[in-house]
CSV table of C-alpha atoms in Angstrom, one decimal:
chain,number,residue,atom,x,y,z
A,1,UNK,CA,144.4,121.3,111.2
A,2,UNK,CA,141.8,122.4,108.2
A,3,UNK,CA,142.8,125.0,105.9
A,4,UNK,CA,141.0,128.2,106.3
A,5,UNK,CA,139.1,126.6,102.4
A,6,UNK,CA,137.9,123.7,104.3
A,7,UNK,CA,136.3,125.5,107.2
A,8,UNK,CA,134.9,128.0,104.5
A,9,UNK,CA,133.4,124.9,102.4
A,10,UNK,CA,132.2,123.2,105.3
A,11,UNK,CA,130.8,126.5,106.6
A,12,UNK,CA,128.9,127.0,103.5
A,13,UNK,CA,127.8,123.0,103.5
A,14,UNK,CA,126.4,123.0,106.7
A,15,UNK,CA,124.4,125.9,106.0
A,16,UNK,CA,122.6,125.0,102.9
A,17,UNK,CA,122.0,122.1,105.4
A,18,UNK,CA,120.3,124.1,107.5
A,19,UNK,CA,117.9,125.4,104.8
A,20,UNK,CA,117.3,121.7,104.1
A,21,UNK,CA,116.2,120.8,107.3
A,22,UNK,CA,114.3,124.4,107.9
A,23,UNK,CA,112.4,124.0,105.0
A,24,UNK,CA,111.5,120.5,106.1
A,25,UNK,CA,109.8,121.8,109.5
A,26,UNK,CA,107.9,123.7,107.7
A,27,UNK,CA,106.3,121.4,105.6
A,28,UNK,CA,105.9,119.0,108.1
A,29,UNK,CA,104.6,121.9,110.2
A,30,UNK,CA,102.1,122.8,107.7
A,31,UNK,CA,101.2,118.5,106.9
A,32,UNK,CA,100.9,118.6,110.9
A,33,UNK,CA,97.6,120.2,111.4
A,34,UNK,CA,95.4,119.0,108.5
A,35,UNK,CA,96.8,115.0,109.9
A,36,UNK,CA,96.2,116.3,113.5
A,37,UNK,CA,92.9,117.6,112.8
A,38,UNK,CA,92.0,114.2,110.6
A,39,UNK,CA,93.1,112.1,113.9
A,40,UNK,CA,91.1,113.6,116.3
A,41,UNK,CA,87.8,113.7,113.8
A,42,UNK,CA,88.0,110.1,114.0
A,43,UNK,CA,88.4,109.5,117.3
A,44,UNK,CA,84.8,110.3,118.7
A,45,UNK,CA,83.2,108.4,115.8
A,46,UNK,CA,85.7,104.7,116.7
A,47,UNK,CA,85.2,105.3,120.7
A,48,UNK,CA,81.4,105.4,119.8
A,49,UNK,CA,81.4,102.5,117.5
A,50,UNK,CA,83.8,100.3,120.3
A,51,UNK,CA,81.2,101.5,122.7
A,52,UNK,CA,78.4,99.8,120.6
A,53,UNK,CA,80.4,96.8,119.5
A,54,UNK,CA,81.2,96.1,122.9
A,55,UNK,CA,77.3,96.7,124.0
A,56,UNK,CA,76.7,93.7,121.3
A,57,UNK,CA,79.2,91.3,122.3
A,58,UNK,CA,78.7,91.4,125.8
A,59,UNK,CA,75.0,90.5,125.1
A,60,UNK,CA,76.1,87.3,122.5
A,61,UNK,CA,78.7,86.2,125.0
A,62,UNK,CA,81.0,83.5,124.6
A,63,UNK,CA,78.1,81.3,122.3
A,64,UNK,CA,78.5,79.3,119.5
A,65,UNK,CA,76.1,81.4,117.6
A,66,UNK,CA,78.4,84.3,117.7
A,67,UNK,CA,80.5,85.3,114.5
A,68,UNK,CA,84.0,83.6,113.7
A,69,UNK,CA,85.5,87.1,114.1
A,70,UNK,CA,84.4,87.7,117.8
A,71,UNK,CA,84.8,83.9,119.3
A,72,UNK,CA,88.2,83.4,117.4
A,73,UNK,CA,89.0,80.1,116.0
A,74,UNK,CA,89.0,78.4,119.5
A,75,UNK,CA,93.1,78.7,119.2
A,76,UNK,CA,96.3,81.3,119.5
A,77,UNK,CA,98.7,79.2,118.1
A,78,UNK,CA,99.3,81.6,115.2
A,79,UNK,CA,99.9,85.7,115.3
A,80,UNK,CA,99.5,87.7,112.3
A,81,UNK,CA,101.7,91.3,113.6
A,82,UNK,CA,100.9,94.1,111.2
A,83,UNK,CA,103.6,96.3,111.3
A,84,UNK,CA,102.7,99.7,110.3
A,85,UNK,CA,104.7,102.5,109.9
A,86,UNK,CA,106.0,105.3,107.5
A,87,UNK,CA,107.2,105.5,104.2
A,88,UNK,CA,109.8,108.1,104.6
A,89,UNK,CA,112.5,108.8,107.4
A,90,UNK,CA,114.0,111.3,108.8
A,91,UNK,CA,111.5,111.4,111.1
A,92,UNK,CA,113.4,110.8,115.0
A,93,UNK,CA,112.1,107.7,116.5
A,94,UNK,CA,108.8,107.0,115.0
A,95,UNK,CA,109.4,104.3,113.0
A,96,UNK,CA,111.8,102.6,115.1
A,97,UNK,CA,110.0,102.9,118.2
A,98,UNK,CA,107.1,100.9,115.9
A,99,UNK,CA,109.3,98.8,114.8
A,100,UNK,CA,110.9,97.7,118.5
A,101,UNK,CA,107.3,97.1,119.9
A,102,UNK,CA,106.9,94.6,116.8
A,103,UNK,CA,110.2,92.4,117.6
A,104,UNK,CA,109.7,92.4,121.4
A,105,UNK,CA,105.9,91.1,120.6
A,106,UNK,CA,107.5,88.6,117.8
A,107,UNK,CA,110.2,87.6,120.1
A,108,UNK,CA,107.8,87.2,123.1
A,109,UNK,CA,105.5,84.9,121.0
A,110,UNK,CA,108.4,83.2,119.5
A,111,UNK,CA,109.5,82.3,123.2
A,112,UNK,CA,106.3,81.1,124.0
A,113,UNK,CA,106.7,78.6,120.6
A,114,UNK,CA,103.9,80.3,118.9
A,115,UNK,CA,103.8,80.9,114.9
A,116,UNK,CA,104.5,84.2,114.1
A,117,UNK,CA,103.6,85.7,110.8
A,118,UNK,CA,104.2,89.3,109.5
A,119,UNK,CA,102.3,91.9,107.2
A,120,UNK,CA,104.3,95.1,106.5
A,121,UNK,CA,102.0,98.2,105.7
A,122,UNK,CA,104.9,101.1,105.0
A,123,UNK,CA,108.6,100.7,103.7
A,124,UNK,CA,110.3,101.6,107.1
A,125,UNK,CA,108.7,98.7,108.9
A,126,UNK,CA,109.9,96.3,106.3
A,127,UNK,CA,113.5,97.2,105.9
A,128,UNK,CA,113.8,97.4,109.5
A,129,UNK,CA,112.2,94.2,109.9
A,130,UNK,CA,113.8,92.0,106.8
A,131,UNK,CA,117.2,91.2,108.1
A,132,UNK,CA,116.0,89.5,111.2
A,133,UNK,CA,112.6,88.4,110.5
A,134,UNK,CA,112.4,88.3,106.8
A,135,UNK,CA,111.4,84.7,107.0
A,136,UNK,CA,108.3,85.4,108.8
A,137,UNK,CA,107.3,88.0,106.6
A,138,UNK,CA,103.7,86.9,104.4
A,139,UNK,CA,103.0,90.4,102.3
A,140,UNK,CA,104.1,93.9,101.9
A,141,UNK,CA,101.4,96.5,101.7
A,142,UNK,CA,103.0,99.9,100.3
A,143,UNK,CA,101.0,103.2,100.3
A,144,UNK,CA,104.0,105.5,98.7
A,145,UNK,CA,101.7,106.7,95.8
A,146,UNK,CA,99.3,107.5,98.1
A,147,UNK,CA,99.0,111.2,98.9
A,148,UNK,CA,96.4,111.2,101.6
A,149,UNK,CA,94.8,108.6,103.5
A,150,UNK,CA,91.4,107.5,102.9
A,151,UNK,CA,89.1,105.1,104.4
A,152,UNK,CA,89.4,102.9,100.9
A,153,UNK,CA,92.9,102.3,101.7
A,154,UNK,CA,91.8,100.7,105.2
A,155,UNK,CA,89.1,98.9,103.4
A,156,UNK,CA,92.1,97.2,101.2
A,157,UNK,CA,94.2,96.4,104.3
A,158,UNK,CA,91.0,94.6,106.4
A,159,UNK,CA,90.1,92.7,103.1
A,160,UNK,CA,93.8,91.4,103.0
A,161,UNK,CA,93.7,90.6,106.4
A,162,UNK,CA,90.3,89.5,106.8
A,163,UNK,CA,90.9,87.0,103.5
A,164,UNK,CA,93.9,85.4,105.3
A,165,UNK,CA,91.6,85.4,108.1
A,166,UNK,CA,88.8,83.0,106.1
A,167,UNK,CA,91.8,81.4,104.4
A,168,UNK,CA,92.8,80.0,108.0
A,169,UNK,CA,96.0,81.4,107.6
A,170,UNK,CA,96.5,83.0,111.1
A,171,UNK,CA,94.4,82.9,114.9
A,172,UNK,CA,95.1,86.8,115.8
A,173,UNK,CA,95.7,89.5,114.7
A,174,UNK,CA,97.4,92.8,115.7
A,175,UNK,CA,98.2,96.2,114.3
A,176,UNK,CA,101.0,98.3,115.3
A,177,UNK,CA,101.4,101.6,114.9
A,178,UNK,CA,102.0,105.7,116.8
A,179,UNK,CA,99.0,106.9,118.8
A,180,UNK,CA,99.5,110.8,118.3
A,181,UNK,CA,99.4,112.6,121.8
A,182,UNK,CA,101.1,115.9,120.9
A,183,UNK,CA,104.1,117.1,118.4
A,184,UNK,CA,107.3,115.4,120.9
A,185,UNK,CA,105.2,112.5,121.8
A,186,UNK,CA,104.0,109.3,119.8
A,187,UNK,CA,102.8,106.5,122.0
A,188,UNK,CA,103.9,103.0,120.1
A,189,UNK,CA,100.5,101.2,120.3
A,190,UNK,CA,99.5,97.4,120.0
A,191,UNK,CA,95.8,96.5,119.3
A,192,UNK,CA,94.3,93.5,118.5
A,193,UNK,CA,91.9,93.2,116.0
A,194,UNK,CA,91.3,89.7,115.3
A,195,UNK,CA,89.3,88.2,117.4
A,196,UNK,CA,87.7,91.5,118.3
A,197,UNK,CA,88.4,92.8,121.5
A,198,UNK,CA,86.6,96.0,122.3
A,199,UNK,CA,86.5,98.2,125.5
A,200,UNK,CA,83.4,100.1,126.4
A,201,UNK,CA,85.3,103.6,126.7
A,202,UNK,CA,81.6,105.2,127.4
A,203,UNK,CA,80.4,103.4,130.0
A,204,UNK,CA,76.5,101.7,129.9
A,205,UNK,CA,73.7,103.8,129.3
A,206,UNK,CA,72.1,104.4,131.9
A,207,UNK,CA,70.7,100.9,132.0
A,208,UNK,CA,69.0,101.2,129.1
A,209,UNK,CA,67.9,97.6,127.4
A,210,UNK,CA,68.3,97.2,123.6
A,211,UNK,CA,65.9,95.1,121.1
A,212,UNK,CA,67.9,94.6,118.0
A,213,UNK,CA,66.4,93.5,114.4
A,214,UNK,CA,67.5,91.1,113.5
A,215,UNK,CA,69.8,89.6,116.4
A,216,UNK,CA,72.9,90.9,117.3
A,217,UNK,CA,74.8,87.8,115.6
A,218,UNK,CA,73.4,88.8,112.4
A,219,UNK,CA,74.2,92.8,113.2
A,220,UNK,CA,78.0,91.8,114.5
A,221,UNK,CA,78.4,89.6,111.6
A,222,UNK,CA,77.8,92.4,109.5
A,223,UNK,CA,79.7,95.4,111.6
A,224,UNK,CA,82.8,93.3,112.4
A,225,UNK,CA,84.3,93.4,109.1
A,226,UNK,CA,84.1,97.1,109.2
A,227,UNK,CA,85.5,97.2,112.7
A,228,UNK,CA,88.3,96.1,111.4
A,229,UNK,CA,88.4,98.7,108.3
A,230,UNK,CA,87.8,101.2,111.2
A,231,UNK,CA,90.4,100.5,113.4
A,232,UNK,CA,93.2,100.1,110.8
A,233,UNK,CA,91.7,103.3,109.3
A,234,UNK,CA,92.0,105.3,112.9
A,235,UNK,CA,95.6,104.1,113.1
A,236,UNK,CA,96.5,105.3,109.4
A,237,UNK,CA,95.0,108.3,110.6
A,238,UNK,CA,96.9,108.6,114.0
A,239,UNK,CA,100.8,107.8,112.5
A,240,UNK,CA,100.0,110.5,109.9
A,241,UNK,CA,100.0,113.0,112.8
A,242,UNK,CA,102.5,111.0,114.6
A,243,UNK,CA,105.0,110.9,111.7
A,244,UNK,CA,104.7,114.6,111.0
A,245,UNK,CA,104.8,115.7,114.5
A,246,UNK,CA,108.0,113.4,114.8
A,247,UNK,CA,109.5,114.7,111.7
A,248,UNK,CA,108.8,118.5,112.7
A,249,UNK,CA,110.3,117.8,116.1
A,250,UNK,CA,113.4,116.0,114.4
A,251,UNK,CA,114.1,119.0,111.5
A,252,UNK,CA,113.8,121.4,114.7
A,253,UNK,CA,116.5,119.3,116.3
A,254,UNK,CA,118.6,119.0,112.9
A,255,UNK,CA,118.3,122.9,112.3
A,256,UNK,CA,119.5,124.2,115.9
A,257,UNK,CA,122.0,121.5,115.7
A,258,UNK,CA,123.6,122.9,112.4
A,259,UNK,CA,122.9,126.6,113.7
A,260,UNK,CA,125.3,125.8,116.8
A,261,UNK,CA,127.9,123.7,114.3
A,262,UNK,CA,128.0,127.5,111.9
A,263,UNK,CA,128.4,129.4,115.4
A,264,UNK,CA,131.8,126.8,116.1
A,265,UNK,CA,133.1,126.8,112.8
A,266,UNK,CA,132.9,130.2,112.3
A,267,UNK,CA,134.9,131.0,116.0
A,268,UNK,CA,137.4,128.0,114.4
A,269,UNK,CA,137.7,130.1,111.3
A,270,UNK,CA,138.4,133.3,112.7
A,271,UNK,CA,140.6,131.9,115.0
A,272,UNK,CA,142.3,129.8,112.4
A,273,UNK,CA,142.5,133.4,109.8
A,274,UNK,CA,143.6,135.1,112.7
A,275,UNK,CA,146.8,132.8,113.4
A,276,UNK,CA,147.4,133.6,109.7
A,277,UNK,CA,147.5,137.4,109.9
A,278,UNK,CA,149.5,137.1,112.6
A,279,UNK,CA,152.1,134.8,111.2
A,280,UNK,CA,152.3,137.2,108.0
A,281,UNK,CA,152.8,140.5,110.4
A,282,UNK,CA,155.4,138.9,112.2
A,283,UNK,CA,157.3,137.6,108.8
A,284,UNK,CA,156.7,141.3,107.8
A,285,UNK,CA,158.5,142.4,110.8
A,286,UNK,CA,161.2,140.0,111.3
A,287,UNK,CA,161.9,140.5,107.8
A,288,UNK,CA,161.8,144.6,107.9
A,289,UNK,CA,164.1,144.2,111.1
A,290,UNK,CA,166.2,141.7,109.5
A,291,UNK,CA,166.8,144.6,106.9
């Protein structure tokens, strides 16, 4: 049994504990809303440019004509799986719950004897992906200086990507990441990004018939490239507010956790300083009888 010191010291640890994890919600209460508010600012303007995109490739089709990035390289023999996730932890099950839909996809394409290759974007994702996939890994892409996400740091991801892409290095590619839905729930998204797949979210316009200048080859070949930046930039933007929402929710969890540990060590302390007033009145007594 503890001495009445060690339930004191461990009082007092878990306590300062407490402040730990308090001050954490806080901050990642605070980080919450200016990543929220950056997620859902981008959302309107990717659904409208998906909508368009997808307005443009339906009309090129399946021809020759259309850009390498739409058609594909005529094969799926080799995936490029961009993991990312966060660079910190403590955060509940954000980065793991990335990191599971990465290894079921890897080991689903494995199955199927494909060539799976892996780009990390966040140190989570790599250290929980080293040990058993380390030899599929191609690069490591770590934002830790970085104090908030901008649209340049998507623009260095797609060029990476897109530059493996020319090199012939890979057939598709797909990103990974937490679509934010509120503070307790982050929805572990796959989307693929190379060859473009895009879903008209809007629904036609009323019928209307586009002229493009010049065709829409040459527009595509110009916007797909920055599809790409878009997408990976909308994703940044969405496990910002997924990783703070899942830290908040985890520091609440830790802090009402150590709040009930106080409340049983205290009772176990009274208790236990009780037994030891008691002893002492009864050597008191047996001794004053004894007397």
């Amino acid at each position: 049994m503890p001495s009445l010191k060690d339930l004191k010291n461990r009082i007092e640890s878990v306590k300062s504990t407490r402040k730990i994890t308090k001050a954490m919600q806080m901050v990642a209460a605070a980080k919450l809303r200016r990543a929220q508010e950056s997620a859902e600012a981008s959302r309107p303007y990717a659904e409208r440019f998906n909508a368009v995109m997808a307005g443009l490739a339906a009309s090129v089709g399946g021809s020759d004509s259309a850009p390498k990035l739409l058609r594909g390289t005529g094969s799926d023999d080799v995936h490029l799986l961009v993991v990312m996730t966060a660079e910190r932890g403590l955060c509940g099950g954000f980065n793991s719950n990335i990191s599971k839909l990465a290894r079921a996809k890897a080991d689903e394409l494995r199955g199927k004897g494909k060539t799976v290759k892996i780009l990390t974007v966040g140190k989570k994702g790599r250290d929980a992906l080293k040990r058993e996939y380390g030899d599929l890994f191609v690069g490591h892409i770590d934002l830790s200086e970085v104090k908030r996400i901008g649209y340049a740091n998507a623009q260095d991801i797609a060029k990476d990507i897109l530059s493996r892409f020319d090199a012939g290095e890979f057939d598709v590619a797909t990103i990974f990441y937490a679509k934010f839905q509120n503070v307790v729930t982050q929805i572990p998204t796959a989307q693929q990004i190379i060859p473009a797949s895009f879903e008209d979210t809007e629904g036609d316009d009323s019928g209307a018939v586009f002229d493009y200048e010049p065709s829409e080859e040459a527009i595509l070949a110009e916007l797909l490239p920055k599809g790409v930046a878009t997408a990976i930039f909308s994703a940044l933007l969405e496990n910002g507010a997924s990783e703070q929402g899942a830290r908040m929710s985890a520091m609440d969890n830790a802090t009402r956790n150590a709040g009930e540990m106080i409340d049983k060590l205290t009772i176990q302390f009274n208790r236990s300083r009780q037994a030891v007033i008691t002893n002492e009145l009864i050597e008191i007594i047996s001794g004053a009888e004894a007397l």
